[in-house]
Amino acid sequence: MSDHMLDDIKGVLLSEEEIAGRVAELGKQISADYRGKNLLLLSVLKGSIVFMADLMRALTIPAAIDFMAVSSYGTDTKSSGVVKIVKDIDIDLEGKDLLIVEDILDSGMTLSYLKELLEGRNPASIRIVTLLDKPSRRKANIKPDYCGFDVPDEFLIGYGLDYAENYRNIPYIGILKPEVYE
Ligand code: IMP
Ligand code: MG
């Protein structure tokens, strides 16, 4: 990693303005779909926190929030599908309309494991909203119910997404130079 983190970025994939516009649209759609329901937004730490913070403020309906942390055993750029719950939620999910908030859906291994685990706790419903989707890399049989953007198979950072815990604080989605992780 360079001293100046922006030197590690090959280009901007999604600007702050593009992201804000799409998050506003998602907020409208989710607000309409969940009117009169018992919405619980469940952010998967840490990558989704920036998206979560913006999305929850784009909603016009009541929503509870909670956080879960999972770690997937794998390398920094690929997940193995073996998932460990690092931080669980303490809220009872019975009767809740659960919306899992993710930063990016890649192989889908992490989320398919998590969704199955949460289904076992009898929420009224369970859906997934992801800011980014890399459908070309999917291994698990899982699709987001709401998606911000389909993205190409490149390593993306910023707006919460990291490489080795860095770059999360960049306000837009950038493409990481391959030489940083190769
Ligand atoms: P999956 O289990 O392969 O779907 O992995 C999903 C998780 O991998 C995401 O929540 C991210 O933490 C991480 N991930 C996948 N692709 C990227 C990327 O391009 N940049 C940063 N993190 C990524
Ligand atoms: Mg990550």
PDB file of C-alpha atoms and ligand atoms in Angstrom:
ATOM      1  CA  MET A   1       0.000   0.000   0.000  1.00  0.00           C
ATOM      2  CA  SER A   2       1.303   3.461  -0.910  1.00  0.00           C
ATOM      3  CA  ASP A   3       1.523   6.310   1.600  1.00  0.00           C
ATOM      4  CA  HIS A   4      -1.110   8.001  -0.459  1.00  0.00           C
ATOM      5  CA  MET A   5      -3.956   5.473  -0.719  1.00  0.00           C
ATOM      6  CA  LEU A   6      -5.460   7.066  -3.822  1.00  0.00           C
ATOM      7  CA  ASP A   7      -2.284   6.083  -5.736  1.00  0.00           C
ATOM      8  CA  ASP A   8      -3.380   2.431  -5.419  1.00  0.00           C
ATOM      9  CA  ILE A   9      -6.576   3.051  -7.362  1.00  0.00           C
ATOM     10  CA  LYS A  10      -6.767   2.308 -11.071  1.00  0.00           C
ATOM     11  CA  GLY A  11      -9.950   4.258 -11.625  1.00  0.00           C
ATOM     12  CA  VAL A  12     -13.322   5.304 -10.287  1.00  0.00           C
ATOM     13  CA  LEU A  13     -16.077   2.792 -11.023  1.00  0.00           C
ATOM     14  CA  LEU A  14     -18.925   4.577  -9.229  1.00  0.00           C
ATOM     15  CA  SER A  15     -18.797   8.196  -8.128  1.00  0.00           C
ATOM     16  CA  GLU A  16     -20.280   9.565  -4.920  1.00  0.00           C
ATOM     17  CA  GLU A  17     -23.084  11.140  -6.958  1.00  0.00           C
ATOM     18  CA  GLU A  18     -23.943   7.908  -8.786  1.00  0.00           C
ATOM     19  CA  ILE A  19     -24.032   5.974  -5.529  1.00  0.00           C
ATOM     20  CA  ALA A  20     -26.172   8.604  -3.783  1.00  0.00           C
ATOM     21  CA  GLY A  21     -28.676   8.607  -6.644  1.00  0.00           C
ATOM     22  CA  ARG A  22     -29.047   4.846  -6.634  1.00  0.00           C
ATOM     23  CA  VAL A  23     -29.268   4.627  -2.829  1.00  0.00           C
ATOM     24  CA  ALA A  24     -32.116   7.165  -2.916  1.00  0.00           C
ATOM     25  CA  GLU A  25     -33.964   4.975  -5.451  1.00  0.00           C
ATOM     26  CA  LEU A  26     -33.427   1.853  -3.364  1.00  0.00           C
ATOM     27  CA  GLY A  27     -34.674   3.735  -0.305  1.00  0.00           C
ATOM     28  CA  LYS A  28     -37.877   4.681  -2.100  1.00  0.00           C
ATOM     29  CA  GLN A  29     -38.495   1.176  -3.337  1.00  0.00           C
ATOM     30  CA  ILE A  30     -37.824  -0.459   0.031  1.00  0.00           C
ATOM     31  CA  SER A  31     -39.990   2.128   1.818  1.00  0.00           C
ATOM     32  CA  ALA A  32     -42.877   1.271  -0.491  1.00  0.00           C
ATOM     33  CA  ASP A  33     -42.386  -2.501  -0.214  1.00  0.00           C
ATOM     34  CA  TYR A  34     -42.108  -2.524   3.593  1.00  0.00           C
ATOM     35  CA  ARG A  35     -44.963  -0.169   4.494  1.00  0.00           C
ATOM     36  CA  GLY A  36     -46.851  -1.566   7.472  1.00  0.00           C
ATOM     37  CA  LYS A  37     -44.236  -4.277   8.042  1.00  0.00           C
ATOM     38  CA  ASN A  38     -41.832  -4.891  10.860  1.00  0.00           C
ATOM     39  CA  LEU A  39     -38.564  -4.000   9.137  1.00  0.00           C
ATOM     40  CA  LEU A  40     -35.228  -4.913  10.684  1.00  0.00           C
ATOM     41  CA  LEU A  41     -32.152  -3.874   8.709  1.00  0.00           C
ATOM     42  CA  LEU A  42     -29.304  -6.246   9.426  1.00  0.00           C
ATOM     43  CA  SER A  43     -25.927  -4.956   8.364  1.00  0.00           C
ATOM     44  CA  VAL A  44     -23.153  -7.454   7.776  1.00  0.00           C
ATOM     45  CA  LEU A  45     -20.011  -5.904   9.238  1.00  0.00           C
ATOM     46  CA  LYS A  46     -17.817  -4.271   8.324  1.00  0.00           C
ATOM     47  CA  GLY A  47     -18.097  -3.670   4.593  1.00  0.00           C
ATOM     48  CA  SER A  48     -21.741  -2.626   4.561  1.00  0.00           C
ATOM     49  CA  ILE A  49     -21.613   0.122   7.201  1.00  0.00           C
ATOM     50  CA  VAL A  50     -21.333   3.050   4.788  1.00  0.00           C
ATOM     51  CA  PHE A  51     -24.135   1.713   2.602  1.00  0.00           C
ATOM     52  CA  MET A  52     -26.204   0.949   5.717  1.00  0.00           C
ATOM     53  CA  ALA A  53     -25.762   4.488   7.060  1.00  0.00           C
ATOM     54  CA  ASP A  54     -26.920   6.007   3.769  1.00  0.00           C
ATOM     55  CA  LEU A  55     -29.688   3.502   3.033  1.00  0.00           C
ATOM     56  CA  MET A  56     -31.351   3.773   6.452  1.00  0.00           C
ATOM     57  CA  ARG A  57     -31.574   7.532   6.031  1.00  0.00           C
ATOM     58  CA  ALA A  58     -33.133   7.089   2.593  1.00  0.00           C
ATOM     59  CA  LEU A  59     -36.085   5.221   4.134  1.00  0.00           C
ATOM     60  CA  THR A  60     -39.319   6.988   5.015  1.00  0.00           C
ATOM     61  CA  ILE A  61     -40.704   4.125   7.115  1.00  0.00           C
ATOM     62  CA  PRO A  62     -39.799   2.925  10.632  1.00  0.00           C
ATOM     63  CA  ALA A  63     -36.859   0.541  10.735  1.00  0.00           C
ATOM     64  CA  ALA A  64     -34.874  -1.140  13.468  1.00  0.00           C
ATOM     65  CA  ILE A  65     -31.194  -1.834  12.862  1.00  0.00           C
ATOM     66  CA  ASP A  66     -28.743  -4.441  14.017  1.00  0.00           C
ATOM     67  CA  PHE A  67     -25.318  -5.753  13.107  1.00  0.00           C
ATOM     68  CA  MET A  68     -23.701  -9.109  12.594  1.00  0.00           C
ATOM     69  CA  ALA A  69     -20.085  -9.908  11.930  1.00  0.00           C
ATOM     70  CA  VAL A  70     -18.995 -12.998  10.066  1.00  0.00           C
ATOM     71  CA  SER A  71     -15.600 -14.047   8.892  1.00  0.00           C
ATOM     72  CA  SER A  72     -15.104 -16.368   6.005  1.00  0.00           C
ATOM     73  CA  TYR A  73     -11.994 -18.451   5.988  1.00  0.00           C
ATOM     74  CA  GLY A  74     -10.116 -17.658   2.826  1.00  0.00           C
ATOM     75  CA  THR A  75      -7.609 -15.286   1.345  1.00  0.00           C
ATOM     76  CA  ASP A  76      -8.070 -11.539   1.274  1.00  0.00           C
ATOM     77  CA  THR A  77      -9.623 -11.564  -2.181  1.00  0.00           C
ATOM     78  CA  LYS A  78     -11.536 -14.874  -2.236  1.00  0.00           C
ATOM     79  CA  SER A  79     -13.975 -16.410   0.215  1.00  0.00           C
ATOM     80  CA  SER A  80     -14.001 -20.109   1.003  1.00  0.00           C
ATOM     81  CA  GLY A  81     -17.632 -20.532   1.999  1.00  0.00           C
ATOM     82  CA  VAL A  82     -16.756 -21.640   5.490  1.00  0.00           C
ATOM     83  CA  VAL A  83     -18.246 -18.941   7.670  1.00  0.00           C
ATOM     84  CA  LYS A  84     -17.744 -18.173  11.329  1.00  0.00           C
ATOM     85  CA  ILE A  85     -20.151 -15.942  13.283  1.00  0.00           C
ATOM     86  CA  VAL A  86     -17.946 -13.396  15.023  1.00  0.00           C
ATOM     87  CA  LYS A  87     -20.770 -11.216  16.356  1.00  0.00           C
ATOM     88  CA  ASP A  88     -24.362 -12.376  16.545  1.00  0.00           C
ATOM     89  CA  ILE A  89     -27.545 -10.342  17.072  1.00  0.00           C
ATOM     90  CA  ASP A  90     -29.402 -10.424  20.364  1.00  0.00           C
ATOM     91  CA  ILE A  91     -32.818  -9.392  18.983  1.00  0.00           C
ATOM     92  CA  ASP A  92     -35.461 -12.123  18.657  1.00  0.00           C
ATOM     93  CA  LEU A  93     -36.201 -12.455  14.933  1.00  0.00           C
ATOM     94  CA  GLU A  94     -39.652 -13.980  15.316  1.00  0.00           C
ATOM     95  CA  GLY A  95     -42.138 -11.832  13.372  1.00  0.00           C
ATOM     96  CA  LYS A  96     -39.465  -9.505  11.997  1.00  0.00           C
ATOM     97  CA  ASP A  97     -39.178  -8.650   8.320  1.00  0.00           C
ATOM     98  CA  LEU A  98     -35.482  -9.052   7.966  1.00  0.00           C
ATOM     99  CA  LEU A  99     -33.534  -7.213   5.292  1.00  0.00           C
ATOM    100  CA  ILE A 100     -29.883  -8.236   5.154  1.00  0.00           C
ATOM    101  CA  VAL A 101     -27.697  -5.327   4.051  1.00  0.00           C
ATOM    102  CA  GLU A 102     -24.516  -6.319   2.201  1.00  0.00           C
ATOM    103  CA  ASP A 103     -21.769  -4.412   0.476  1.00  0.00           C
ATOM    104  CA  ILE A 104     -21.052  -6.880  -2.314  1.00  0.00           C
ATOM    105  CA  LEU A 105     -22.290 -10.263  -3.417  1.00  0.00           C
ATOM    106  CA  ASP A 106     -19.432 -12.170  -4.976  1.00  0.00           C
ATOM    107  CA  SER A 107     -19.371 -15.986  -4.830  1.00  0.00           C
ATOM    108  CA  GLY A 108     -22.441 -15.721  -2.591  1.00  0.00           C
ATOM    109  CA  MET A 109     -21.010 -18.320  -0.202  1.00  0.00           C
ATOM    110  CA  THR A 110     -21.074 -16.012   2.822  1.00  0.00           C
ATOM    111  CA  LEU A 111     -24.645 -14.849   2.327  1.00  0.00           C
ATOM    112  CA  SER A 112     -26.133 -18.200   1.456  1.00  0.00           C
ATOM    113  CA  TYR A 113     -24.743 -19.577   4.691  1.00  0.00           C
ATOM    114  CA  LEU A 114     -25.970 -16.592   6.683  1.00  0.00           C
ATOM    115  CA  LYS A 115     -29.418 -16.580   5.104  1.00  0.00           C
ATOM    116  CA  GLU A 116     -29.938 -20.222   5.930  1.00  0.00           C
ATOM    117  CA  LEU A 117     -28.851 -19.665   9.516  1.00  0.00           C
ATOM    118  CA  LEU A 118     -31.244 -16.733   9.926  1.00  0.00           C
ATOM    119  CA  GLU A 119     -34.141 -18.572   8.278  1.00  0.00           C
ATOM    120  CA  GLY A 120     -33.870 -21.070  11.119  1.00  0.00           C
ATOM    121  CA  ARG A 121     -34.825 -18.310  13.559  1.00  0.00           C
ATOM    122  CA  ASN A 122     -38.302 -17.850  12.060  1.00  0.00           C
ATOM    123  CA  PRO A 123     -38.395 -14.258  10.852  1.00  0.00           C
ATOM    124  CA  ALA A 124     -41.651 -13.261   9.088  1.00  0.00           C
ATOM    125  CA  SER A 125     -39.633 -12.699   5.915  1.00  0.00           C
ATOM    126  CA  ILE A 126     -36.051 -12.442   4.820  1.00  0.00           C
ATOM    127  CA  ARG A 127     -34.591 -10.557   1.874  1.00  0.00           C
ATOM    128  CA  ILE A 128     -31.225  -9.268   0.751  1.00  0.00           C
ATOM    129  CA  VAL A 129     -30.178  -5.818  -0.402  1.00  0.00           C
ATOM    130  CA  THR A 130     -26.666  -5.493  -1.777  1.00  0.00           C
ATOM    131  CA  LEU A 131     -25.038  -2.357  -3.078  1.00  0.00           C
ATOM    132  CA  LEU A 132     -22.913  -4.293  -5.574  1.00  0.00           C
ATOM    133  CA  ASP A 133     -23.314  -7.616  -7.319  1.00  0.00           C
ATOM    134  CA  LYS A 134     -20.684  -9.561  -9.269  1.00  0.00           C
ATOM    135  CA  PRO A 135     -23.005 -12.119 -10.901  1.00  0.00           C
ATOM    136  CA  SER A 136     -20.201 -13.556 -13.043  1.00  0.00           C
ATOM    137  CA  ARG A 137     -18.495 -14.941  -9.937  1.00  0.00           C
ATOM    138  CA  ARG A 138     -21.480 -16.615  -8.295  1.00  0.00           C
ATOM    139  CA  LYS A 139     -20.965 -20.111  -6.892  1.00  0.00           C
ATOM    140  CA  ALA A 140     -23.843 -20.371  -4.413  1.00  0.00           C
ATOM    141  CA  ASN A 141     -27.460 -20.409  -5.539  1.00  0.00           C
ATOM    142  CA  ILE A 142     -28.402 -16.978  -4.256  1.00  0.00           C
ATOM    143  CA  LYS A 143     -29.716 -13.736  -5.744  1.00  0.00           C
ATOM    144  CA  PRO A 144     -30.206 -10.316  -4.160  1.00  0.00           C
ATOM    145  CA  ASP A 145     -33.789  -9.043  -3.871  1.00  0.00           C
ATOM    146  CA  TYR A 146     -32.505  -5.484  -4.258  1.00  0.00           C
ATOM    147  CA  CYS A 147     -29.250  -4.539  -5.947  1.00  0.00           C
ATOM    148  CA  GLY A 148     -27.574  -1.181  -6.435  1.00  0.00           C
ATOM    149  CA  PHE A 149     -25.269  -2.010  -9.326  1.00  0.00           C
ATOM    150  CA  ASP A 150     -24.001  -5.032 -11.234  1.00  0.00           C
ATOM    151  CA  VAL A 151     -20.228  -4.695 -11.367  1.00  0.00           C
ATOM    152  CA  PRO A 152     -17.439  -6.352 -13.367  1.00  0.00           C
ATOM    153  CA  ASP A 153     -15.030  -8.895 -11.919  1.00  0.00           C
ATOM    154  CA  GLU A 154     -12.396  -6.529 -10.570  1.00  0.00           C
ATOM    155  CA  PHE A 155     -11.292  -5.945  -7.008  1.00  0.00           C
ATOM    156  CA  LEU A 156     -13.241  -2.969  -5.713  1.00  0.00           C
ATOM    157  CA  ILE A 157     -12.537  -0.784  -2.709  1.00  0.00           C
ATOM    158  CA  GLY A 158     -14.045   2.252  -0.998  1.00  0.00           C
ATOM    159  CA  TYR A 159     -17.491   3.160   0.347  1.00  0.00           C
ATOM    160  CA  GLY A 160     -16.925   0.537   3.049  1.00  0.00           C
ATOM    161  CA  LEU A 161     -15.192  -2.105   0.928  1.00  0.00           C
ATOM    162  CA  ASP A 162     -11.687  -3.013   1.935  1.00  0.00           C
ATOM    163  CA  TYR A 163      -8.588  -4.755   0.872  1.00  0.00           C
ATOM    164  CA  ALA A 164      -6.778  -6.025   3.999  1.00  0.00           C
ATOM    165  CA  GLU A 165      -8.795  -3.522   6.106  1.00  0.00           C
ATOM    166  CA  ASN A 166      -7.667  -0.510   4.112  1.00  0.00           C
ATOM    167  CA  TYR A 167      -9.475   1.856   1.740  1.00  0.00           C
ATOM    168  CA  ARG A 168     -12.881   1.609   3.474  1.00  0.00           C
ATOM    169  CA  ASN A 169     -12.883   5.368   4.028  1.00  0.00           C
ATOM    170  CA  ILE A 170     -12.689   6.312   0.358  1.00  0.00           C
ATOM    171  CA  PRO A 171     -16.065   7.925  -0.439  1.00  0.00           C
ATOM    172  CA  TYR A 172     -16.558   6.333  -3.881  1.00  0.00           C
ATOM    173  CA  ILE A 173     -16.115   2.850  -5.381  1.00  0.00           C
ATOM    174  CA  GLY A 174     -12.702   2.490  -6.966  1.00  0.00           C
ATOM    175  CA  ILE A 175     -10.888  -0.310  -8.761  1.00  0.00           C
ATOM    176  CA  LEU A 176      -7.772  -1.484  -6.935  1.00  0.00           C
ATOM    177  CA  LYS A 177      -4.600  -1.799  -9.006  1.00  0.00           C
ATOM    178  CA  PRO A 178      -3.852  -5.538  -9.321  1.00  0.00           C
ATOM    179  CA  GLU A 179      -0.213  -5.004  -8.295  1.00  0.00           C
ATOM    180  CA  VAL A 180      -1.443  -4.096  -4.795  1.00  0.00           C
ATOM    181  CA  TYR A 181      -2.825  -7.592  -4.163  1.00  0.00           C
ATOM    182  CA  GLU A 182      -0.931  -9.810  -6.604  1.00  0.00           C
TER     183      GLU A 182
HETATM  184  P1  IMP B   1     -18.716 -13.991  -1.097  1.00  0.00           P
HETATM  185  O1  IMP B   1     -18.932 -14.955   0.010  1.00  0.00           O
HETATM  186  O2  IMP B   1     -17.693 -14.487  -2.083  1.00  0.00           O
HETATM  187  O3  IMP B   1     -19.981 -13.524  -1.771  1.00  0.00           O
HETATM  188  O4  IMP B   1     -17.979 -12.761  -0.432  1.00  0.00           O
HETATM  189  C1  IMP B   1     -18.627 -11.622  -0.061  1.00  0.00           C
HETATM  190  C2  IMP B   1     -17.665 -10.770   0.731  1.00  0.00           C
HETATM  191  O5  IMP B   1     -16.354 -10.778   0.134  1.00  0.00           O
HETATM  192  C3  IMP B   1     -18.103  -9.327   0.727  1.00  0.00           C
HETATM  193  O6  IMP B   1     -18.975  -9.034   1.797  1.00  0.00           O
HETATM  194  C4  IMP B   1     -16.791  -8.592   0.824  1.00  0.00           C
HETATM  195  O7  IMP B   1     -16.408  -8.465   2.172  1.00  0.00           O
HETATM  196  C5  IMP B   1     -15.794  -9.491   0.121  1.00  0.00           C
HETATM  197  N1  IMP B   1     -15.565  -9.069  -1.279  1.00  0.00           N
HETATM  198  C6  IMP B   1     -15.935  -9.703  -2.411  1.00  0.00           C
HETATM  199  N2  IMP B   1     -15.562  -9.024  -3.513  1.00  0.00           N
HETATM  200  C7  IMP B   1     -14.940  -7.907  -3.053  1.00  0.00           C
HETATM  201  C8  IMP B   1     -14.329  -6.777  -3.715  1.00  0.00           C
HETATM  202  O8  IMP B   1     -14.281  -6.618  -4.953  1.00  0.00           O
HETATM  203  N3  IMP B   1     -13.807  -5.843  -2.891  1.00  0.00           N
HETATM  204  C9  IMP B   1     -13.844  -5.930  -1.525  1.00  0.00           C
HETATM  205  N4  IMP B   1     -14.402  -6.957  -0.873  1.00  0.00           N
HETATM  206  C10 IMP B   1     -14.944  -7.948  -1.631  1.00  0.00           C
HETATM  207 MG    MG B   2     -14.421  -7.683   3.347  1.00  0.00          MG
END
